[in-house]
PDB file of C-alpha atoms and ligand atoms in Angstrom:
ATOM      1  CA  MET A   1      26.576   1.867   6.599  1.00  0.00           C
ATOM      2  CA  LEU A   2      23.371   3.719   7.419  1.00  0.00           C
ATOM      3  CA  SER A   3      23.423   6.957   9.376  1.00  0.00           C
ATOM      4  CA  LYS A   4      21.239   7.047  12.473  1.00  0.00           C
ATOM      5  CA  SER A   5      18.777   9.462  10.906  1.00  0.00           C
ATOM      6  CA  ILE A   6      18.383   7.312   7.774  1.00  0.00           C
ATOM      7  CA  GLU A   7      17.977   4.192   9.911  1.00  0.00           C
ATOM      8  CA  THR A   8      15.266   5.920  11.956  1.00  0.00           C
ATOM      9  CA  ALA A   9      13.490   7.145   8.823  1.00  0.00           C
ATOM     10  CA  LEU A  10      13.619   3.686   7.194  1.00  0.00           C
ATOM     11  CA  ASN A  11      12.316   2.095  10.378  1.00  0.00           C
ATOM     12  CA  LYS A  12       9.413   4.535  10.354  1.00  0.00           C
ATOM     13  CA  GLN A  13       8.636   3.370   6.810  1.00  0.00           C
ATOM     14  CA  ILE A  14       8.815  -0.283   7.921  1.00  0.00           C
ATOM     15  CA  ARG A  15       6.053   0.496  10.380  1.00  0.00           C
ATOM     16  CA  ILE A  16       3.984   2.316   7.736  1.00  0.00           C
ATOM     17  CA  GLU A  17       4.220  -0.643   5.321  1.00  0.00           C
ATOM     18  CA  ALA A  18       3.291  -3.074   8.126  1.00  0.00           C
ATOM     19  CA  GLU A  19       0.332  -0.884   9.052  1.00  0.00           C
ATOM     20  CA  SER A  20      -0.677  -0.714   5.372  1.00  0.00           C
ATOM     21  CA  SER A  21      -0.766  -4.512   5.310  1.00  0.00           C
ATOM     22  CA  GLN A  22      -3.104  -4.465   8.322  1.00  0.00           C
ATOM     23  CA  VAL A  23      -5.257  -1.692   6.826  1.00  0.00           C
ATOM     24  CA  TYR A  24      -5.831  -3.778   3.669  1.00  0.00           C
ATOM     25  CA  LEU A  25      -6.275  -7.002   5.610  1.00  0.00           C
ATOM     26  CA  ALA A  26      -9.100  -5.359   7.558  1.00  0.00           C
ATOM     27  CA  MET A  27     -10.657  -4.194   4.255  1.00  0.00           C
ATOM     28  CA  ALA A  28     -10.356  -7.743   2.835  1.00  0.00           C
ATOM     29  CA  VAL A  29     -12.115  -9.169   5.871  1.00  0.00           C
ATOM     30  CA  TRP A  30     -14.892  -6.561   5.732  1.00  0.00           C
ATOM     31  CA  ALA A  31     -15.491  -7.217   2.013  1.00  0.00           C
ATOM     32  CA  GLU A  32     -15.527 -10.971   2.644  1.00  0.00           C
ATOM     33  CA  VAL A  33     -18.097 -10.604   5.429  1.00  0.00           C
ATOM     34  CA  LYS A  34     -20.199  -8.470   3.065  1.00  0.00           C
ATOM     35  CA  GLY A  35     -20.081 -11.316   0.506  1.00  0.00           C
ATOM     36  CA  LEU A  36     -17.990  -9.589  -2.171  1.00  0.00           C
ATOM     37  CA  GLU A  37     -15.374 -12.196  -2.875  1.00  0.00           C
ATOM     38  CA  GLY A  38     -13.627 -10.455  -5.769  1.00  0.00           C
ATOM     39  CA  ILE A  39     -13.006  -7.257  -3.822  1.00  0.00           C
ATOM     40  CA  SER A  40     -11.988  -9.307  -0.807  1.00  0.00           C
ATOM     41  CA  ASN A  41      -9.419 -11.356  -2.778  1.00  0.00           C
ATOM     42  CA  PHE A  42      -8.057  -8.158  -4.293  1.00  0.00           C
ATOM     43  CA  MET A  43      -7.562  -6.669  -0.825  1.00  0.00           C
ATOM     44  CA  TYR A  44      -5.979  -9.880   0.549  1.00  0.00           C
ATOM     45  CA  ASP A  45      -3.458  -9.691  -2.311  1.00  0.00           C
ATOM     46  CA  GLN A  46      -2.753  -6.028  -1.571  1.00  0.00           C
ATOM     47  CA  SER A  47      -2.206  -6.875   2.076  1.00  0.00           C
ATOM     48  CA  ASP A  48       0.382  -9.502   1.060  1.00  0.00           C
ATOM     49  CA  GLU A  49       2.104  -6.973  -1.195  1.00  0.00           C
ATOM     50  CA  GLU A  50       2.414  -4.476   1.634  1.00  0.00           C
ATOM     51  CA  ARG A  51       4.063  -7.145   3.764  1.00  0.00           C
ATOM     52  CA  GLU A  52       6.558  -7.658   0.911  1.00  0.00           C
ATOM     53  CA  HIS A  53       7.194  -3.896   0.812  1.00  0.00           C
ATOM     54  CA  MET A  54       7.898  -4.054   4.531  1.00  0.00           C
ATOM     55  CA  LEU A  55      10.216  -7.075   4.245  1.00  0.00           C
ATOM     56  CA  LYS A  56      12.209  -5.448   1.444  1.00  0.00           C
ATOM     57  CA  LEU A  57      12.903  -2.528   3.787  1.00  0.00           C
ATOM     58  CA  VAL A  58      13.729  -4.846   6.701  1.00  0.00           C
ATOM     59  CA  LYS A  59      16.331  -6.683   4.609  1.00  0.00           C
ATOM     60  CA  PHE A  60      17.827  -3.448   3.303  1.00  0.00           C
ATOM     61  CA  VAL A  61      18.218  -1.929   6.784  1.00  0.00           C
ATOM     62  CA  ASN A  62      19.882  -5.091   8.116  1.00  0.00           C
ATOM     63  CA  GLU A  63      22.135  -5.540   5.066  1.00  0.00           C
ATOM     64  CA  ARG A  64      23.358  -1.954   5.415  1.00  0.00           C
ATOM     65  CA  GLY A  65      24.513  -2.475   8.991  1.00  0.00           C
ATOM     66  CA  GLY A  66      21.363  -1.199  10.692  1.00  0.00           C
ATOM     67  CA  HIS A  67      18.805  -2.955  12.848  1.00  0.00           C
ATOM     68  CA  ALA A  68      15.278  -3.175  11.450  1.00  0.00           C
ATOM     69  CA  HIS A  69      12.781  -2.285  14.128  1.00  0.00           C
ATOM     70  CA  ILE A  70       9.624  -4.389  14.383  1.00  0.00           C
ATOM     71  CA  SER A  71       7.190  -2.286  16.333  1.00  0.00           C
ATOM     72  CA  GLU A  72       3.653  -2.383  17.613  1.00  0.00           C
ATOM     73  CA  LEU A  73       1.094  -1.205  15.061  1.00  0.00           C
ATOM     74  CA  ASN A  74      -1.883   1.135  15.119  1.00  0.00           C
ATOM     75  CA  ALA A  75      -5.190  -0.693  14.803  1.00  0.00           C
ATOM     76  CA  PRO A  76      -6.802  -0.285  11.355  1.00  0.00           C
ATOM     77  CA  ASN A  77     -10.392   0.728  10.576  1.00  0.00           C
ATOM     78  CA  VAL A  78     -12.386  -2.493  10.535  1.00  0.00           C
ATOM     79  CA  THR A  79     -15.800  -1.315   9.313  1.00  0.00           C
ATOM     80  CA  PHE A  80     -16.934   1.048   6.570  1.00  0.00           C
ATOM     81  CA  ASN A  81     -20.220   2.703   5.667  1.00  0.00           C
ATOM     82  CA  SER A  82     -19.895   1.684   2.034  1.00  0.00           C
ATOM     83  CA  PHE A  83     -17.466   0.323  -0.556  1.00  0.00           C
ATOM     84  CA  GLN A  84     -17.189   3.856  -1.848  1.00  0.00           C
ATOM     85  CA  GLU A  85     -15.899   4.951   1.547  1.00  0.00           C
ATOM     86  CA  MET A  86     -13.539   1.979   1.735  1.00  0.00           C
ATOM     87  CA  PHE A  87     -11.943   2.694  -1.657  1.00  0.00           C
ATOM     88  CA  LYS A  88     -11.726   6.413  -0.857  1.00  0.00           C
ATOM     89  CA  LYS A  89      -9.757   5.494   2.261  1.00  0.00           C
ATOM     90  CA  LEU A  90      -7.569   3.189   0.203  1.00  0.00           C
ATOM     91  CA  LEU A  91      -6.590   6.025  -2.147  1.00  0.00           C
ATOM     92  CA  GLU A  92      -6.034   8.429   0.751  1.00  0.00           C
ATOM     93  CA  HIS A  93      -3.809   5.843   2.397  1.00  0.00           C
ATOM     94  CA  GLU A  94      -1.703   5.391  -0.741  1.00  0.00           C
ATOM     95  CA  VAL A  95      -1.293   9.170  -1.096  1.00  0.00           C
ATOM     96  CA  PHE A  96      -0.104   9.238   2.516  1.00  0.00           C
ATOM     97  CA  VAL A  97       2.407   6.425   1.788  1.00  0.00           C
ATOM     98  CA  SER A  98       3.678   8.306  -1.292  1.00  0.00           C
ATOM     99  CA  GLU A  99       4.270  11.425   0.810  1.00  0.00           C
ATOM    100  CA  SER A 100       6.177   9.366   3.316  1.00  0.00           C
ATOM    101  CA  ILE A 101       8.358   7.824   0.561  1.00  0.00           C
ATOM    102  CA  ASN A 102       9.014  11.294  -0.871  1.00  0.00           C
ATOM    103  CA  GLU A 103      10.136  12.500   2.538  1.00  0.00           C
ATOM    104  CA  LEU A 104      12.481   9.510   2.798  1.00  0.00           C
ATOM    105  CA  VAL A 105      13.972  10.316  -0.619  1.00  0.00           C
ATOM    106  CA  HIS A 106      14.469  13.894   0.561  1.00  0.00           C
ATOM    107  CA  ILE A 107      16.294  12.745   3.707  1.00  0.00           C
ATOM    108  CA  SER A 108      18.510  10.360   1.720  1.00  0.00           C
ATOM    109  CA  LEU A 109      19.624  13.265  -0.508  1.00  0.00           C
ATOM    110  CA  GLN A 110      20.236  15.531   2.497  1.00  0.00           C
ATOM    111  CA  GLU A 111      22.407  12.790   4.029  1.00  0.00           C
ATOM    112  CA  LYS A 112      24.148  12.130   0.680  1.00  0.00           C
ATOM    113  CA  ASP A 113      23.189   8.457   1.067  1.00  0.00           C
ATOM    114  CA  TYR A 114      23.024   7.524  -2.612  1.00  0.00           C
ATOM    115  CA  ALA A 115      22.684   3.774  -1.968  1.00  0.00           C
ATOM    116  CA  THR A 116      19.469   4.398  -0.016  1.00  0.00           C
ATOM    117  CA  HIS A 117      18.365   6.943  -2.603  1.00  0.00           C
ATOM    118  CA  ASN A 118      18.831   4.332  -5.325  1.00  0.00           C
ATOM    119  CA  PHE A 119      17.029   1.670  -3.276  1.00  0.00           C
ATOM    120  CA  LEU A 120      14.064   4.021  -2.754  1.00  0.00           C
ATOM    121  CA  GLN A 121      13.503   4.518  -6.487  1.00  0.00           C
ATOM    122  CA  TRP A 122      11.670   1.163  -6.579  1.00  0.00           C
ATOM    123  CA  TYR A 123       9.210   2.543  -4.020  1.00  0.00           C
ATOM    124  CA  VAL A 124       8.793   5.809  -5.945  1.00  0.00           C
ATOM    125  CA  ALA A 125       7.800   3.859  -9.079  1.00  0.00           C
ATOM    126  CA  GLU A 126       5.590   1.499  -7.081  1.00  0.00           C
ATOM    127  CA  GLN A 127       3.683   4.398  -5.535  1.00  0.00           C
ATOM    128  CA  ILE A 128       2.922   5.919  -8.953  1.00  0.00           C
ATOM    129  CA  GLU A 129       1.391   2.592  -9.981  1.00  0.00           C
ATOM    130  CA  GLU A 130      -0.474   2.065  -6.722  1.00  0.00           C
ATOM    131  CA  GLU A 131      -2.024   5.521  -6.727  1.00  0.00           C
ATOM    132  CA  ALA A 132      -3.071   5.072 -10.363  1.00  0.00           C
ATOM    133  CA  VAL A 133      -4.799   1.745  -9.654  1.00  0.00           C
ATOM    134  CA  ALA A 134      -6.505   3.177  -6.553  1.00  0.00           C
ATOM    135  CA  ARG A 135      -7.780   6.180  -8.575  1.00  0.00           C
ATOM    136  CA  THR A 136      -9.094   3.935 -11.352  1.00  0.00           C
ATOM    137  CA  ILE A 137     -10.975   1.798  -8.849  1.00  0.00           C
ATOM    138  CA  LEU A 138     -12.401   4.809  -7.019  1.00  0.00           C
ATOM    139  CA  ASP A 139     -13.608   6.353 -10.307  1.00  0.00           C
ATOM    140  CA  LYS A 140     -15.442   3.128 -11.161  1.00  0.00           C
ATOM    141  CA  ILE A 141     -16.938   2.769  -7.690  1.00  0.00           C
ATOM    142  CA  ASN A 142     -18.085   6.400  -7.751  1.00  0.00           C
ATOM    143  CA  MET A 143     -19.904   5.717 -11.008  1.00  0.00           C
ATOM    144  CA  ILE A 144     -21.592   2.624  -9.552  1.00  0.00           C
ATOM    145  CA  GLY A 145     -22.700   4.440  -6.400  1.00  0.00           C
ATOM    146  CA  ASP A 146     -25.277   2.407  -4.459  1.00  0.00           C
ATOM    147  CA  ASP A 147     -26.327   0.255  -7.394  1.00  0.00           C
ATOM    148  CA  LYS A 148     -26.221  -3.378  -6.187  1.00  0.00           C
ATOM    149  CA  GLY A 149     -26.062  -4.846  -9.704  1.00  0.00           C
ATOM    150  CA  GLY A 150     -23.159  -2.582 -10.593  1.00  0.00           C
ATOM    151  CA  LEU A 151     -21.317  -3.601  -7.466  1.00  0.00           C
ATOM    152  CA  TYR A 152     -21.885  -7.283  -8.283  1.00  0.00           C
ATOM    153  CA  LEU A 153     -20.346  -6.806 -11.736  1.00  0.00           C
ATOM    154  CA  PHE A 154     -17.500  -4.766 -10.323  1.00  0.00           C
ATOM    155  CA  ASP A 155     -16.798  -7.536  -7.817  1.00  0.00           C
ATOM    156  CA  ARG A 156     -16.303  -9.879 -10.769  1.00  0.00           C
ATOM    157  CA  ASP A 157     -14.310  -7.354 -12.833  1.00  0.00           C
ATOM    158  CA  ILE A 158     -11.866  -6.234 -10.155  1.00  0.00           C
ATOM    159  CA  GLN A 159     -10.051  -9.565 -10.571  1.00  0.00           C
ATOM    160  CA  GLN A 160      -9.492  -8.717 -14.242  1.00  0.00           C
ATOM    161  CA  LEU A 161      -8.234  -5.295 -13.259  1.00  0.00           C
ATOM    162  CA  THR A 162      -5.647  -6.899 -10.998  1.00  0.00           C
ATOM    163  CA  VAL A 163      -4.627  -9.412 -13.643  1.00  0.00           C
ATOM    164  CA  SER A 164      -4.394  -6.836 -16.446  1.00  0.00           C
ATOM    165  CA  SER A 165      -2.506  -4.233 -14.410  1.00  0.00           C
ATOM    166  CA  ALA A 166      -0.193  -6.973 -13.145  1.00  0.00           C
ATOM    167  CA  ALA A 167       0.387  -8.046 -16.763  1.00  0.00           C
ATOM    168  CA  GLN A 168       1.366  -4.487 -17.702  1.00  0.00           C
ATOM    169  CA  THR A 169       3.651  -3.932 -14.719  1.00  0.00           C
ATOM    170  CA  PRO A 170       5.065  -7.033 -13.031  1.00  0.00           C
ATOM    171  CA  GLY A 171       4.545  -6.914  -9.283  1.00  0.00           C
ATOM    172  CA  ALA A 172       2.282  -3.892  -9.449  1.00  0.00           C
ATOM    173  CA  GLY A 173      -0.754  -3.531  -7.260  1.00  0.00           C
ATOM    174  CA  ILE A 174      -2.057  -1.301  -4.538  1.00  0.00           C
TER     175      ILE A 174
HETATM  176 FE1  FEO B   1       3.571  -0.101   0.203  1.00  0.00          FE
HETATM  177 FE2  FEO B   1       0.738   0.464  -1.015  1.00  0.00          FE
HETATM  178  O1  FEO B   1       2.323   1.100  -0.345  1.00  0.00           O
END
């Protein structure tokens, strides 16, 4: 059975994961409108993954005798000045999510809720992977800068990056 404070904290995370899905969906749409299909597909996939992160939390809260709260969401950024800016925001967002997961882990230990603590370890590992992928992408994009040819090649290569990182760590992504 979840304590009230754990239930509240998990519900806050449900909202964050749902908002993450919207944040990446908006990035996917922007990239698609800009004609970069590879980046767009990558972001659509990330958006789907965030929805899975949210659903995993929803199921856990309900299975542990709580009530998952489906709330209204903050509107995401829908336009960007550049792909560099978009990927910078992506990394910043993942760092924010990691901090939120860390806080949840902290609360679960304070409450001596070891079942929730154990459940959260999946998210801790996932965040390490997601931050690493986001940093790799941002490094590459920073090198490309405003070079259109470089961006075109990156748009093709980002699919490989997804496939190869997924091959190394099943289910991993942003
Ligand atoms: Fe669910 Fe990308 O954090």
